CSV table of C-alpha atoms in Angstrom, one decimal:
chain,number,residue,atom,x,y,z
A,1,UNK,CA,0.0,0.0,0.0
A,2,UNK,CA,3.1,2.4,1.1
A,3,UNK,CA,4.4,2.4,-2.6
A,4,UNK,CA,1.4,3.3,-4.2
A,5,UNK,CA,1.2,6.0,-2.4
A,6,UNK,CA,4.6,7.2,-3.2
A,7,UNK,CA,4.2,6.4,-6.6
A,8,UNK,CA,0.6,8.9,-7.3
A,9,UNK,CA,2.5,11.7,-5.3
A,10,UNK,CA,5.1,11.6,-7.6
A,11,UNK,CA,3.2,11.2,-10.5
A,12,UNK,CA,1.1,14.3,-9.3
A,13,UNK,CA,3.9,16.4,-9.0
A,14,UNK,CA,5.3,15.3,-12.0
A,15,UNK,CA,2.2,16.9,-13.2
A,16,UNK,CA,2.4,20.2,-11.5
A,17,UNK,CA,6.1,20.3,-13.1
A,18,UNK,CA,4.9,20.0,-16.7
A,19,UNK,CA,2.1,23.1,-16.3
A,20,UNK,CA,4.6,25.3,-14.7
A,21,UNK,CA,6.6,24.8,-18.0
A,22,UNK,CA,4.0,24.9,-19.9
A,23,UNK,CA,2.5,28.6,-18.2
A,24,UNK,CA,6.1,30.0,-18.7
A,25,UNK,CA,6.4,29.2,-22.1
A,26,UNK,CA,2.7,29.9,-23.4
A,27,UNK,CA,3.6,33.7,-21.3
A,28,UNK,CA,6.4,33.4,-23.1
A,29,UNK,CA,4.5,33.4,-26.1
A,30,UNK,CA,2.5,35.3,-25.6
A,31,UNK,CA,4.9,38.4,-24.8
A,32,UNK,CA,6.6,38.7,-28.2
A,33,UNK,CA,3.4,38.8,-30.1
A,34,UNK,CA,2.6,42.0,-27.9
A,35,UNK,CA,5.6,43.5,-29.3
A,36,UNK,CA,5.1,42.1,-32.6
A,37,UNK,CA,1.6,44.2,-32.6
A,38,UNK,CA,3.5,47.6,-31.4
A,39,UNK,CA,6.7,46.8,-33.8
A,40,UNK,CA,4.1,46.7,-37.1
A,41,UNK,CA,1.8,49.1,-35.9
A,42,UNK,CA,5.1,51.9,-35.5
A,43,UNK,CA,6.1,50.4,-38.9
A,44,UNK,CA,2.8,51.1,-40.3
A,45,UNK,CA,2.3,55.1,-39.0
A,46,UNK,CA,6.1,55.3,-40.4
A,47,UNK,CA,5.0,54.2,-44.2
A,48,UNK,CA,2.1,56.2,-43.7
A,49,UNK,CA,4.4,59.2,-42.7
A,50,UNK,CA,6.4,58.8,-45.7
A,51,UNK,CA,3.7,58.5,-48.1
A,52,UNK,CA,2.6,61.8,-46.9
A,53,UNK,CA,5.7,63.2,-47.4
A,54,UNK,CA,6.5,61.4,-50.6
A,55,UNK,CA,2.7,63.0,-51.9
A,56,UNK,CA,3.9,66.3,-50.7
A,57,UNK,CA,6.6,66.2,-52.7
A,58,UNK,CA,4.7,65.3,-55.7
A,59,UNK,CA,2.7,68.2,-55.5
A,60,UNK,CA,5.6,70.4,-54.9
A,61,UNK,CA,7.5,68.9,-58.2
A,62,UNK,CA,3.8,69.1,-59.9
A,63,UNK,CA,3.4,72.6,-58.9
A,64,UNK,CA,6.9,73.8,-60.1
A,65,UNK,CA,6.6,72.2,-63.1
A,66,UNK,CA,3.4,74.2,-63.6
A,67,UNK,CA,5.0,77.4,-62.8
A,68,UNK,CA,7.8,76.4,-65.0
A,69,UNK,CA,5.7,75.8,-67.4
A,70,UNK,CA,3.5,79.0,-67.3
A,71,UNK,CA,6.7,81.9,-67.2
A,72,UNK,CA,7.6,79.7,-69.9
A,73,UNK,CA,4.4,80.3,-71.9
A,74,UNK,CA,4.2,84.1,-70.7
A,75,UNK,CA,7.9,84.4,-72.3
A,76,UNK,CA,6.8,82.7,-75.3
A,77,UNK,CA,3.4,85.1,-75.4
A,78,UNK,CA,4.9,88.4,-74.5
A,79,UNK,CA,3.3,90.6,-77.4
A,80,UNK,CA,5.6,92.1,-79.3
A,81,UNK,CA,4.4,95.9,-78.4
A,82,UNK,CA,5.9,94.6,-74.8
A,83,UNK,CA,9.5,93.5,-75.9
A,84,UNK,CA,9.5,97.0,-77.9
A,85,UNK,CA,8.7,98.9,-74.6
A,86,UNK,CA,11.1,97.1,-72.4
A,87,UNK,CA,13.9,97.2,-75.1
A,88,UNK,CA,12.8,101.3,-75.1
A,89,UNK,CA,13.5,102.1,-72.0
A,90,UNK,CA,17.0,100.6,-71.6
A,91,UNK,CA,18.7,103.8,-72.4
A,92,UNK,CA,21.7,102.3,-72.7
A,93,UNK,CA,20.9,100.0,-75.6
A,94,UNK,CA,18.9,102.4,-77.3
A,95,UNK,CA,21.8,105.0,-77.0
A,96,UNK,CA,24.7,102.5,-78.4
A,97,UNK,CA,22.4,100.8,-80.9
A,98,UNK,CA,21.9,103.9,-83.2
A,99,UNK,CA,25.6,105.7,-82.5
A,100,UNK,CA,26.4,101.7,-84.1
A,101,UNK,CA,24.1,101.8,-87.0
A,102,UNK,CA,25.1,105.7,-87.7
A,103,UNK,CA,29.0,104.4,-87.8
A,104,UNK,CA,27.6,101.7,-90.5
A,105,UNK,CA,25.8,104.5,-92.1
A,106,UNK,CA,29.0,106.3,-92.8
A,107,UNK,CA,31.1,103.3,-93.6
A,108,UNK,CA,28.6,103.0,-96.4
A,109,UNK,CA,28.9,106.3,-97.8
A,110,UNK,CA,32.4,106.3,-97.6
A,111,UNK,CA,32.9,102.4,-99.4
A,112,UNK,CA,30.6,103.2,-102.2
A,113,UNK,CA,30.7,106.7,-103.2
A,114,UNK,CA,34.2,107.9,-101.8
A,115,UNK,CA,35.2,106.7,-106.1
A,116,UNK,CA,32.9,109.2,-106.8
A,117,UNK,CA,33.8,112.1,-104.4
A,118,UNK,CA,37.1,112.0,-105.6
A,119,UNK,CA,36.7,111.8,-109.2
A,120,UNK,CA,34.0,113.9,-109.8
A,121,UNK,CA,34.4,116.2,-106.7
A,122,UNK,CA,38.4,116.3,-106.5
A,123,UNK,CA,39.3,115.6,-110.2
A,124,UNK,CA,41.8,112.8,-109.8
A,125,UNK,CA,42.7,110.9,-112.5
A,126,UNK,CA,45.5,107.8,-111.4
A,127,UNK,CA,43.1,105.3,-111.0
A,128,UNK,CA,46.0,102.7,-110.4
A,129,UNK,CA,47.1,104.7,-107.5
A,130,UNK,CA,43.7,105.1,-106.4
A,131,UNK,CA,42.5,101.5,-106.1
A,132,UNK,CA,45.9,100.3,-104.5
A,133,UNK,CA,45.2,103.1,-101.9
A,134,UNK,CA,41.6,102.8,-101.5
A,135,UNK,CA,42.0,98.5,-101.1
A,136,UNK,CA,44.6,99.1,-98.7
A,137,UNK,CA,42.8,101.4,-96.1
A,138,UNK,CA,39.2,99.7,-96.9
A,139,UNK,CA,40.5,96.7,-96.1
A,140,UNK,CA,43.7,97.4,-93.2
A,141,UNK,CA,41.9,99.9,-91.4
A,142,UNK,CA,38.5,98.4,-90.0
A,143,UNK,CA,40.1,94.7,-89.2
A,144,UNK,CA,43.2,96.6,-87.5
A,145,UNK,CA,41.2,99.0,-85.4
A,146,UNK,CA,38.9,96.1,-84.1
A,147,UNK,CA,41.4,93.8,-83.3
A,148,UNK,CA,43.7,96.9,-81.4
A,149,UNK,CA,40.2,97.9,-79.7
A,150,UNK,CA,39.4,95.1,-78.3
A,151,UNK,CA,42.7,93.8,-77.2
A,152,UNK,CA,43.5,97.0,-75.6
A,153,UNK,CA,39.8,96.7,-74.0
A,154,UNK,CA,40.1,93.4,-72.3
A,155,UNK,CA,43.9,93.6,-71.6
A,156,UNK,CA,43.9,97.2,-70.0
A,157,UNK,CA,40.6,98.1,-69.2
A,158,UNK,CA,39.5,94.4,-67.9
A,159,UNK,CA,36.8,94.2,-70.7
A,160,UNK,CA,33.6,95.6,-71.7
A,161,UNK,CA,31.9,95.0,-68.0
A,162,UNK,CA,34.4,97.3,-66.4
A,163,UNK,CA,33.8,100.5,-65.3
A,164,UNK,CA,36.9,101.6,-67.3
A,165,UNK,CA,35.7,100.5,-70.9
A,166,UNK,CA,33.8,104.0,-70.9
A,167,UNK,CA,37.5,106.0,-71.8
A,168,UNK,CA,37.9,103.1,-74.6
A,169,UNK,CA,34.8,104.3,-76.2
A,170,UNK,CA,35.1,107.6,-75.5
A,171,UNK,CA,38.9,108.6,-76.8
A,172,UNK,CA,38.4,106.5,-79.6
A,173,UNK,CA,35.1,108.1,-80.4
A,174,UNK,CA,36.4,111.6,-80.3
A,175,UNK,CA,39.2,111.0,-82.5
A,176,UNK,CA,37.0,109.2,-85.1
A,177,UNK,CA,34.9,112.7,-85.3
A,178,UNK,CA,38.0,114.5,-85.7
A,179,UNK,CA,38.8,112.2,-88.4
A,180,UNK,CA,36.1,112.5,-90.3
A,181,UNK,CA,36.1,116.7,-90.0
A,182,UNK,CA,39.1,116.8,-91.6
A,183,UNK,CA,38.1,114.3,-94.2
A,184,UNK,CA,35.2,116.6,-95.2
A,185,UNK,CA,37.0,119.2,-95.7
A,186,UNK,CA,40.8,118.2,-97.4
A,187,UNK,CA,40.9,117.9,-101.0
A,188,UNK,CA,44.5,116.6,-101.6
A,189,UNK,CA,44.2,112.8,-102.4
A,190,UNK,CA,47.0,111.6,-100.6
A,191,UNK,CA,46.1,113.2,-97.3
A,192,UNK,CA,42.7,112.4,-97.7
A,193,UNK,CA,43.6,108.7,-97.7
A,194,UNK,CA,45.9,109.1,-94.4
A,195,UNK,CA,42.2,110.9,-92.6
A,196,UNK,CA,40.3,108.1,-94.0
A,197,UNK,CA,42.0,105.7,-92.6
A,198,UNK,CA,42.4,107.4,-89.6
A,199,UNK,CA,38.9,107.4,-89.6
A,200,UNK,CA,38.6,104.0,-90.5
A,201,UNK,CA,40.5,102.9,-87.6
A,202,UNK,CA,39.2,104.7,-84.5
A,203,UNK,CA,35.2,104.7,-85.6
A,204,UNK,CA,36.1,100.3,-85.4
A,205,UNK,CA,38.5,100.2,-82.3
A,206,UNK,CA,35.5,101.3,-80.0
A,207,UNK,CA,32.7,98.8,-81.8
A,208,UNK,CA,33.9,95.5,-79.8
A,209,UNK,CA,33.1,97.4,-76.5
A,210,UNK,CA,30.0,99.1,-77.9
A,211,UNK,CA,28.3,96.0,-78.9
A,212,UNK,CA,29.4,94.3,-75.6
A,213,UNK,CA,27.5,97.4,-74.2
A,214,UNK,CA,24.5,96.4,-76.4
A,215,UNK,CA,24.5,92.6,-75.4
A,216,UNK,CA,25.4,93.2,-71.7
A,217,UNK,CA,22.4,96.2,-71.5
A,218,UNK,CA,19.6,93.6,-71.6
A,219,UNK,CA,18.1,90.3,-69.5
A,220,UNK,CA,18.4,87.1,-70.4
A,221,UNK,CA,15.2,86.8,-71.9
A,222,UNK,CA,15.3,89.9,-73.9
A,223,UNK,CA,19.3,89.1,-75.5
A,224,UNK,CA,18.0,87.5,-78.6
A,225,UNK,CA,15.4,90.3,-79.3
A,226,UNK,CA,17.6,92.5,-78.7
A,227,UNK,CA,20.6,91.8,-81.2
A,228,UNK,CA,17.5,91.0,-83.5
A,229,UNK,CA,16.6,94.6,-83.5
A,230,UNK,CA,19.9,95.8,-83.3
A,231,UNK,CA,20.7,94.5,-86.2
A,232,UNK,CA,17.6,95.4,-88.0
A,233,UNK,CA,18.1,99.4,-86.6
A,234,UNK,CA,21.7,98.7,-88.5
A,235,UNK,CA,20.4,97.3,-91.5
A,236,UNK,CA,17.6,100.4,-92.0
A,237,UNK,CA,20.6,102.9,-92.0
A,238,UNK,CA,22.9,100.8,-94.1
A,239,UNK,CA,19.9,100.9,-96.8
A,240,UNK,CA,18.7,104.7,-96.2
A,241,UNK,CA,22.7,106.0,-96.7
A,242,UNK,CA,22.7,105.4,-100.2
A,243,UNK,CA,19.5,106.8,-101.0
A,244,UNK,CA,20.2,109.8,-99.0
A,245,UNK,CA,23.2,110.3,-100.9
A,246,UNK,CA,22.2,110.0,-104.4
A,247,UNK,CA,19.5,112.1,-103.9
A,248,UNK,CA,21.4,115.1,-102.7
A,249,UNK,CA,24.1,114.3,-105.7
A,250,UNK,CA,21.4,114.6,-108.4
A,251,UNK,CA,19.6,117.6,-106.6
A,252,UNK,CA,22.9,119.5,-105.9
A,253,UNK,CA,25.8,118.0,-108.0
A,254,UNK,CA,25.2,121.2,-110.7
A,255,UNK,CA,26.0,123.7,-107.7
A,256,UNK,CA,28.8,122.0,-106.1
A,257,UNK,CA,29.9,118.8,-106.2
A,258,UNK,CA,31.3,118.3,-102.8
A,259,UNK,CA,27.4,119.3,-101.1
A,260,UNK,CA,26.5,115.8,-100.9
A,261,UNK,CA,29.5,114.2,-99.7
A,262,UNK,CA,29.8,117.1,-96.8
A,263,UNK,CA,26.4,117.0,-95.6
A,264,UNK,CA,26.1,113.3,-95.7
A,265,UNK,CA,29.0,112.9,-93.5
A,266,UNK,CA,27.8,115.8,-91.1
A,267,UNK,CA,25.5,112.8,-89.7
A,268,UNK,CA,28.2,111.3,-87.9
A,269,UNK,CA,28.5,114.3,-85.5
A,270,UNK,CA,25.0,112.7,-83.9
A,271,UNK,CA,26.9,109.5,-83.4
A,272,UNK,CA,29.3,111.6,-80.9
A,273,UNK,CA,25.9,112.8,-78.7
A,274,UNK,CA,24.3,109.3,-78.8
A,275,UNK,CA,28.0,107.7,-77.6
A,276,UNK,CA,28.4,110.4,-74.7
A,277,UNK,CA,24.5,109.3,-73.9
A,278,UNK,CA,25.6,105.8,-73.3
A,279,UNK,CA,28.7,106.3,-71.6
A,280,UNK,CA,26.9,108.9,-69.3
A,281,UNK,CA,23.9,106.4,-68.3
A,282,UNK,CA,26.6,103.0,-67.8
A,283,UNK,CA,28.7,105.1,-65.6
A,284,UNK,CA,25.1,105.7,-64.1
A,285,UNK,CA,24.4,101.9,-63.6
A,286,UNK,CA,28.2,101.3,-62.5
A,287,UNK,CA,27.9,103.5,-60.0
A,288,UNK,CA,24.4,101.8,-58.1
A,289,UNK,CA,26.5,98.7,-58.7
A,290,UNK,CA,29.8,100.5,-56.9
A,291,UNK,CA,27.9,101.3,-54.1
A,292,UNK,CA,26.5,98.1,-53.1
A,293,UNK,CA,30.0,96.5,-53.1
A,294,UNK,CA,31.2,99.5,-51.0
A,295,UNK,CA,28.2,98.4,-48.1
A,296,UNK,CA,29.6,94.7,-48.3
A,297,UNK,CA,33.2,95.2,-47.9
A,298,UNK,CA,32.6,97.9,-44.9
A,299,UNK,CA,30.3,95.4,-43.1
A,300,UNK,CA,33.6,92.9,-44.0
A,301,UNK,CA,35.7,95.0,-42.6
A,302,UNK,CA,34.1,96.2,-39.3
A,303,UNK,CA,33.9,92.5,-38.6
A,304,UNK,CA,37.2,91.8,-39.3
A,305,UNK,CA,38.5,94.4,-36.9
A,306,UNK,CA,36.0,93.3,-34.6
A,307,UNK,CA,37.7,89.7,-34.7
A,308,UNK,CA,41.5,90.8,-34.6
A,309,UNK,CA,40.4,93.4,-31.7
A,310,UNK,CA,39.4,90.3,-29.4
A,311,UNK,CA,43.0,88.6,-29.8
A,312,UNK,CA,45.0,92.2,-28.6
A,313,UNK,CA,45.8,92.6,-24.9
A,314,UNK,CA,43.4,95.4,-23.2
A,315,UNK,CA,46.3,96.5,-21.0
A,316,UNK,CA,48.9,96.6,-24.0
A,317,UNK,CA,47.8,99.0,-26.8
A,318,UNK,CA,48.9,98.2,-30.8
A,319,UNK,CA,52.4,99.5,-31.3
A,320,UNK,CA,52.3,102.1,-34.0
A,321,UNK,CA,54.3,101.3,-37.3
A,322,UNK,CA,56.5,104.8,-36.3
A,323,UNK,CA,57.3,102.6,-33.1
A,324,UNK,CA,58.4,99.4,-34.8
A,325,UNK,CA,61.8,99.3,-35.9
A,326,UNK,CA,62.4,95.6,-36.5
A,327,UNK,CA,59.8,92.8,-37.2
A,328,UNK,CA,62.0,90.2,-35.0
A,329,UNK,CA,60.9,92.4,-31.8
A,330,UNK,CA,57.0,91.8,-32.9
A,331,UNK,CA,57.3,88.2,-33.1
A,332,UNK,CA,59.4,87.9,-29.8
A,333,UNK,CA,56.7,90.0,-27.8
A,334,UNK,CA,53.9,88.0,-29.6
A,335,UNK,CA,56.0,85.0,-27.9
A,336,UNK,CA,56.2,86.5,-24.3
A,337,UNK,CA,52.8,86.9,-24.7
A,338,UNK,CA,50.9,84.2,-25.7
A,339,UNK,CA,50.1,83.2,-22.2
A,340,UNK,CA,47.9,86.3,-22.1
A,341,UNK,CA,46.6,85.5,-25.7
A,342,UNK,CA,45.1,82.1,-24.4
């Protein structure tokens, strides 16, 4: 009986044993699919974050793209009476664009009917000479003076953005009206040539700069209408000189042959006001620009001064540069005196 008993105690507690394992690993269980729930439920407010965000975005880049998109359209639709206007009122461009297209007026008048002038006019007769001289300066003259311009422009001057580019147009402008005075009124043929290609030269030293002045005047968007309608303004006076010229030939060639070659060069003398004009109003714009910069580097420079004053001793003033007689003495008292630096 004794063993029995035994034998149903041990089997109870055998029993007991096997739950307790059994409660421990079922709360075991049970513990990491809590977490599980929180982990994916964190997981999922974080994707739902992000596609918010990612949305956002979308309607940001969508947006732009609209924007973009419209300027881009307004650009494209701006009438054409709006361009005009805005070209208009750039004094600048306006100013430089007709002192170029009167210089190409002149050239004209002096390629085509300078033959005329001086057989007609001046009665000269070597034709020889005259075509060897005429090819020479016709041809010497322009490319020389442009090339001397605008090296002289961009080595000296630092280029047609610099403030300094205004003395390149204007020396080179007054000369070229001094030229072509004297060419109106000489009537020796070999001096005449020497004025005209004076004239020649100076009135195409000073274009490179000019029509840097005339591409630099105007935005971005308005560049391309801009040399458009410079070149068009050019192109009007190139055609009118001729015209002009033959007119006043037929009308007053009877009187006196020289009329129409005088008064058609008197035309350049506008070229001089509309140059000044120019050069008056980009010294105007330099100057705004000048005076910016000058804001900037003072508020540089106060804080500068403000930085070096906190590494000088208060006790010790600066020594004055009357003071200093040898640099080795600063750097051995900058040494004494880096404790009190720290």
């Amino acid at each position: 009986s004794i063993p029995t008993k035994d034998n149903s105690n041990d089997s109870k507690i055998k029993k007991n044993i096997e739950n307790v394992k059994n409660i421990k690993y079922i709360g075991e269980d049970k513990k990491p699919q809590r977490k599980n729930k929180k982990m994916e439920t964190i997981e999922e407010e974080k994707n739902m974050e992000k596609d918010n965000e990612n949305e956002k975005k979308q309607k940001l880049i969508n947006d732009n793209d609209q924007n973009t998109k419209q300027k881009e359209l307004l650009k494209d639709n701006l009438s054409l009476i709006s361009k005009l206007k805005m070209v208009f009122f750039n004094r600048v461009f306006i100013f430089s664009c007709t002192a170029k297209a009167i210089i190409f007026f002149v050239h004209e008048i002096v390629y085509i009917f300078f033959k005329i002038y001086t057989f007609e006019a001046l009665h000269y007769d070597d034709e020889i000479k005259f075509f060897y001289y005429y090819s020479i300066t016709t041809i010497a003259a322009p490319s020389l003076g442009g090339l001397i311009g605008g090296a002289i422009c961009n080595k000296f001057f630092g280029g047609y953005e610099s403030k300094k580019s205004i003395w390149i147009i204007i020396s080179f402008g007054t000369l070229s009206v001094l030229f072509i005075s004297v060419v109106r009124v000489v009537i020796q043929f070999n001096k005449l040539m020497i004025f005209i290609f004076g004239y020649f030269f100076s009135s195409s030293a000073f274009l490179p700069t000019l029509s840097g002045y005339i591409i630099n005047s105007l935005n971005k968007d308005l560049k391309g209408f801009g040399s458009s309608f410079d070149n068009l303004i050019t192109n009007i006076f190139v055609l009118t000189s001729p015209i002009l010229y033959g007119l006043l030939n037929d009308k007053y060639k009877s009187v006196d042959p020289k009329f129409a070659w005088n008064k058609s060069l008197l035309i350049y003398y506008f070229e001089t006001i509309f140059i000044y004009l120019a050069c008056f109003f980009k010294w105007q714009t330099n100057n705004k620009k000048v005076k910016v910069k000058s804001i900037v580097k003072k508020t540089m420079k106060d804080a500068y001064k403000l930085s070096r004053s906190s590494l000088v001793r208060a006790d010790k003033p600066k020594p004055k540069f009357s003071e200093i007689k040898n640099l080795k003495d600063i750097e051995l008292e900058n040494l004494d005196d880096s404790s009190s630096y720290n």
